[in-house]
Amino acid sequence: MTTLLPLPLRLPLPLPARSRQQQQGAGLVASLAHSPQSGRLGEKSGGGGLLAAESAPADAQVRQEGGSRPASPPSSSGSADGGHAPAPAGQKPPLPRRPFPSGLSAGNNLKKMKPNKGKACARERDFVYKFSAGNQHLVLTVPLKFPVQENISHLHGRLMLLHNLPCIVENDLKQSLNKFVEEETIKDYDREAEMALEAVKSGKVDINQLADNWAKAYKETTLEYAKPEETSWDEDFADVYHDLIHSPASETLLNLEHNYFVSISELISERDVELKKLRERQGAEMDKVMQELGKSLTDQDVNSLAAQHFESQQDLENKWTNELKQSTAIQKQEYQEWVIKLHQDLKNPNSSSISDEIKVQPSQLRESVEGNGRIYEEQRLLEESFTIHLGAQLKTMHNLRLLRADMLDFCKHKRNHRSGVKLHRLQTAMSLYSTSLCGLVLLVDNRISSYSGIKRDFATVCQECTDFHFPGIQEQLEIIQKVVLKARAQRSSKSKRHHGNKNSGNEDKCKNIERNQSNILPGEFYITRHSNLSEIHVAFHLCVDDNVRSGNVTARDPAIMGLRNILKVCCTHDITTISIPLLLVHDMSEEMTIPWCLKRAELVFKCVKGFMMEMASWDGGISRTVQFLVPQIDDPELEFVAISRIIS
């Protein structure tokens, strides 16, 4: 059996059979101490020394001081060097061919030796340690390459083991070895420093460049000399907005944001009307063509007309998209410039225009009263609140709310500028840059887009008002898509390496993952930030599959585990209010009976309650508000009361 020692450029000698037997019995040095005639480790003859049969590490020598003749190895085991003839006096015996350990080839060993080869400061020195064993005076010589890369404690342990040294020299050997390495290393540093000073004195090194390098090193490693971090425009604007929203100018800011919202809403209404007229006109044209199909027109004529209609719709949609994008960009720039100017004026107490800027002018408010606001308030009449205390020893109070509402009700702005609506918006704006954020959970499919379902409705609500603090919803989705593709590529490469030697089933699995790299998996979610929504700042887009509509959901379902991860993110990012769909669906279907709803509500509530108990270890026990939303159903009061009993 061979052992690989990480000494410099060396491998240990193979252990002969007799050496193993000697190692199992009394130690070699101890044997010599009791019977000096049984064989010597070496002699000090002509400066040469014999290698010990116990495979000393890498040219390490143990010599006996005062000896006059070489040791005579026992005839039964051959020569002490493992089969070679004894060397003449003053010469080292030839080393046996060292086999590489299993799993390590000569090429690999040379590859490991390559980096140390290029070091100009690498020097080899002999560590000499003298000790006595009984009547024998021995010398241990170990060649070390400096700078020493090995751990000194590990090197010391290998020397003790491989040379079978007595335990009485263990501490002294370690101290001597540490002292030798420390002294030689300091000598190397001093020698290099003297050479560097000589190079500066002789002009080989530019002193100005050297000073610049020193200054750069100090700035990068020492906080005292480092440059202060430059704040970005977004950070400066966030600080300015936070100051203004907590000042008398807050109502002026909300009025301005409301006017911008009404302006964008009117553009969207015009777009919808124009698109509706275009679709109606195209529908009438297509009906006429279908009536003439087979008489005077062919299928090719119908396909040509359908292609023209599609191009016309695309052109009109692109026109309105560009116009809305341009309008929101202008509004964002104007709003930010006005906020900065107002903040500067507030810092100047002598400015006479401050009162005019923050004065509320009711005539300036652009109101568009519609009946949707009244209907919206009536749909959220069913509501019940609870207070619970969770925790094992130190209990934390949490607020629970059960609501019958639509998820997007927390996002939509109301065009009628009433006091209640304004207060909701004021609370959201004041907590935008605070430690009490609000979020909600949207259940989406595995595609990162805004083209269908609740994703399209949510994107429409986001586009109704300009976001003055964060990128738009489409820009955020594009960034998320790039991150997902990068993550999927890394996972795919790891999966290929892991399943390289597996069966074909795993290969099909890897191909399926490669085919859908742009999609996310059930239980995963992505986050978008918003400052232009009514009552929330953060939206968690949780991916779910069709399994949530069945009755087979368990506590280990990906959707449930996704809720746990969302609550963990809330704890680590100061989100104190979170809205969750209690039934894990946004709309009801025929198979979702009252027993089904009660069973699902009980499961989700118990799981969320357990996750909330874990929050104490995540955030130290901070009071939070969790809102459970129930969608609109046929018999809302009956089911609402039944679910309320489960929570209470």
PDB file of C-alpha atoms in Angstrom, residues 50-156:
ATOM      1  CA  LEU A  50      21.142   5.931   4.359  1.00  0.00           C
ATOM      2  CA  LEU A  51      17.384   6.246   3.952  1.00  0.00           C
ATOM      3  CA  ALA A  52      15.346   4.477   6.606  1.00  0.00           C
ATOM      4  CA  ALA A  53      13.454   1.397   5.515  1.00  0.00           C
ATOM      5  CA  GLU A  54      10.200   2.897   6.847  1.00  0.00           C
ATOM      6  CA  SER A  55       9.965   5.133   3.739  1.00  0.00           C
ATOM      7  CA  ALA A  56      11.024   8.520   5.081  1.00  0.00           C
ATOM      8  CA  PRO A  57       9.168  11.354   3.421  1.00  0.00           C
ATOM      9  CA  ALA A  58      10.889  12.739   0.384  1.00  0.00           C
ATOM     10  CA  ASP A  59      14.627  12.485   1.010  1.00  0.00           C
ATOM     11  CA  ALA A  60      14.209  12.869   4.776  1.00  0.00           C
ATOM     12  CA  GLN A  61      17.175  11.244   6.488  1.00  0.00           C
ATOM     13  CA  VAL A  62      17.615   9.879   9.984  1.00  0.00           C
ATOM     14  CA  ARG A  63      21.361   9.520  10.681  1.00  0.00           C
ATOM     15  CA  GLN A  64      23.246   8.215  13.693  1.00  0.00           C
ATOM     16  CA  GLU A  65      25.924  10.555  14.938  1.00  0.00           C
ATOM     17  CA  GLY A  66      29.342   9.094  15.680  1.00  0.00           C
ATOM     18  CA  GLY A  67      28.925   5.919  13.558  1.00  0.00           C
ATOM     19  CA  SER A  68      31.884   4.530  11.578  1.00  0.00           C
ATOM     20  CA  ARG A  69      30.438   1.773   9.436  1.00  0.00           C
ATOM     21  CA  PRO A  70      27.247   1.307   7.425  1.00  0.00           C
ATOM     22  CA  ALA A  71      24.443  -0.745   8.850  1.00  0.00           C
ATOM     23  CA  SER A  72      24.298  -4.374   7.802  1.00  0.00           C
ATOM     24  CA  PRO A  73      20.694  -5.192   6.953  1.00  0.00           C
ATOM     25  CA  PRO A  74      19.300  -8.600   7.841  1.00  0.00           C
ATOM     26  CA  SER A  75      19.790 -11.128   5.132  1.00  0.00           C
ATOM     27  CA  SER A  76      16.180 -12.314   5.270  1.00  0.00           C
ATOM     28  CA  SER A  77      14.714  -9.020   4.086  1.00  0.00           C
ATOM     29  CA  GLY A  78      17.257  -7.811   1.613  1.00  0.00           C
ATOM     30  CA  SER A  79      18.853  -4.381   1.631  1.00  0.00           C
ATOM     31  CA  ALA A  80      17.313  -1.574   3.615  1.00  0.00           C
ATOM     32  CA  ASP A  81      16.571   0.459   0.491  1.00  0.00           C
ATOM     33  CA  GLY A  82      13.986  -1.993  -0.770  1.00  0.00           C
ATOM     34  CA  GLY A  83      16.005  -4.344  -3.001  1.00  0.00           C
ATOM     35  CA  HIS A  84      18.943  -2.231  -4.207  1.00  0.00           C
ATOM     36  CA  ALA A  85      22.528  -3.065  -3.424  1.00  0.00           C
ATOM     37  CA  PRO A  86      24.133  -1.082  -0.615  1.00  0.00           C
ATOM     38  CA  ALA A  87      25.713   2.141  -1.799  1.00  0.00           C
ATOM     39  CA  PRO A  88      29.407   2.866  -1.332  1.00  0.00           C
ATOM     40  CA  ALA A  89      30.446   5.110   1.510  1.00  0.00           C
ATOM     41  CA  GLY A  90      29.734   8.770   0.827  1.00  0.00           C
ATOM     42  CA  GLN A  91      26.992   8.069  -1.730  1.00  0.00           C
ATOM     43  CA  LYS A  92      23.271   7.719  -1.373  1.00  0.00           C
ATOM     44  CA  PRO A  93      21.734   4.450  -2.522  1.00  0.00           C
ATOM     45  CA  PRO A  94      19.528   4.673  -5.623  1.00  0.00           C
ATOM     46  CA  LEU A  95      15.886   5.337  -4.812  1.00  0.00           C
ATOM     47  CA  PRO A  96      13.411   2.650  -5.832  1.00  0.00           C
ATOM     48  CA  ARG A  97      10.869   3.466  -8.494  1.00  0.00           C
ATOM     49  CA  ARG A  98       7.915   5.075  -6.698  1.00  0.00           C
ATOM     50  CA  PRO A  99       4.584   3.847  -8.006  1.00  0.00           C
ATOM     51  CA  PHE A 100       1.759   6.390  -8.265  1.00  0.00           C
ATOM     52  CA  PRO A 101      -1.211   5.744  -5.996  1.00  0.00           C
ATOM     53  CA  SER A 102      -4.439   4.458  -7.501  1.00  0.00           C
ATOM     54  CA  GLY A 103      -6.368   7.211  -9.244  1.00  0.00           C
ATOM     55  CA  LEU A 104      -3.245   9.402  -9.766  1.00  0.00           C
ATOM     56  CA  SER A 105      -1.172   9.261 -12.902  1.00  0.00           C
ATOM     57  CA  ALA A 106       2.215  10.724 -13.683  1.00  0.00           C
ATOM     58  CA  GLY A 107       0.590  13.377 -15.838  1.00  0.00           C
ATOM     59  CA  ASN A 108      -1.612  14.489 -12.964  1.00  0.00           C
ATOM     60  CA  ASN A 109       1.390  14.673 -10.642  1.00  0.00           C
ATOM     61  CA  LEU A 110       3.350  16.785 -13.099  1.00  0.00           C
ATOM     62  CA  LYS A 111       0.336  19.066 -13.463  1.00  0.00           C
ATOM     63  CA  LYS A 112       0.322  19.631  -9.710  1.00  0.00           C
ATOM     64  CA  MET A 113       4.045  20.401  -9.722  1.00  0.00           C
ATOM     65  CA  LYS A 114       3.745  22.981 -12.478  1.00  0.00           C
ATOM     66  CA  PRO A 115       2.521  26.013 -10.465  1.00  0.00           C
ATOM     67  CA  ASN A 116       5.383  25.798  -7.925  1.00  0.00           C
ATOM     68  CA  LYS A 117       7.901  25.561 -10.729  1.00  0.00           C
ATOM     69  CA  GLY A 118       7.520  29.129 -11.857  1.00  0.00           C
ATOM     70  CA  LYS A 119       8.101  30.773  -8.483  1.00  0.00           C
ATOM     71  CA  ALA A 120      11.397  32.628  -8.532  1.00  0.00           C
ATOM     72  CA  CYS A 121      11.617  32.785  -4.751  1.00  0.00           C
ATOM     73  CA  ALA A 122      11.256  28.995  -4.264  1.00  0.00           C
ATOM     74  CA  ARG A 123      14.316  27.625  -2.441  1.00  0.00           C
ATOM     75  CA  GLU A 124      14.982  24.270  -0.824  1.00  0.00           C
ATOM     76  CA  ARG A 125      16.579  24.098   2.619  1.00  0.00           C
ATOM     77  CA  ASP A 126      17.260  21.258   4.995  1.00  0.00           C
ATOM     78  CA  PHE A 127      15.618  21.146   8.381  1.00  0.00           C
ATOM     79  CA  VAL A 128      17.985  19.365  10.777  1.00  0.00           C
ATOM     80  CA  TYR A 129      16.782  18.004  14.098  1.00  0.00           C
ATOM     81  CA  LYS A 130      19.023  16.152  16.557  1.00  0.00           C
ATOM     82  CA  PHE A 131      17.721  13.899  19.267  1.00  0.00           C
ATOM     83  CA  SER A 132      18.809  10.961  21.402  1.00  0.00           C
ATOM     84  CA  ALA A 133      17.240   7.539  21.814  1.00  0.00           C
ATOM     85  CA  GLY A 134      18.940   5.610  24.597  1.00  0.00           C
ATOM     86  CA  ASN A 135      22.655   5.455  23.778  1.00  0.00           C
ATOM     87  CA  GLN A 136      22.109   6.505  20.183  1.00  0.00           C
ATOM     88  CA  HIS A 137      22.392  10.112  18.973  1.00  0.00           C
ATOM     89  CA  LEU A 138      20.326  10.560  15.817  1.00  0.00           C
ATOM     90  CA  VAL A 139      19.853  13.353  13.281  1.00  0.00           C
ATOM     91  CA  LEU A 140      16.645  13.917  11.257  1.00  0.00           C
ATOM     92  CA  THR A 141      17.120  15.846   8.002  1.00  0.00           C
ATOM     93  CA  VAL A 142      14.078  16.977   6.017  1.00  0.00           C
ATOM     94  CA  PRO A 143      14.349  19.026   2.796  1.00  0.00           C
ATOM     95  CA  LEU A 144      11.704  21.781   2.705  1.00  0.00           C
ATOM     96  CA  LYS A 145      10.851  24.060  -0.179  1.00  0.00           C
ATOM     97  CA  PHE A 146      10.183  27.681   0.750  1.00  0.00           C
ATOM     98  CA  PRO A 147       7.746  29.309   0.899  1.00  0.00           C
ATOM     99  CA  VAL A 148       6.243  26.319   2.726  1.00  0.00           C
ATOM    100  CA  GLN A 149       2.718  25.614   1.453  1.00  0.00           C
ATOM    101  CA  GLU A 150       1.981  22.666   3.744  1.00  0.00           C
ATOM    102  CA  ASN A 151       0.384  22.862   7.146  1.00  0.00           C
ATOM    103  CA  ILE A 152       3.183  22.604   9.713  1.00  0.00           C
ATOM    104  CA  SER A 153       1.102  20.521  12.107  1.00  0.00           C
ATOM    105  CA  HIS A 154       0.295  18.032   9.339  1.00  0.00           C
ATOM    106  CA  LEU A 155       3.965  17.858   8.279  1.00  0.00           C
ATOM    107  CA  HIS A 156       4.996  17.259  11.879  1.00  0.00           C
TER     108      HIS A 156
END
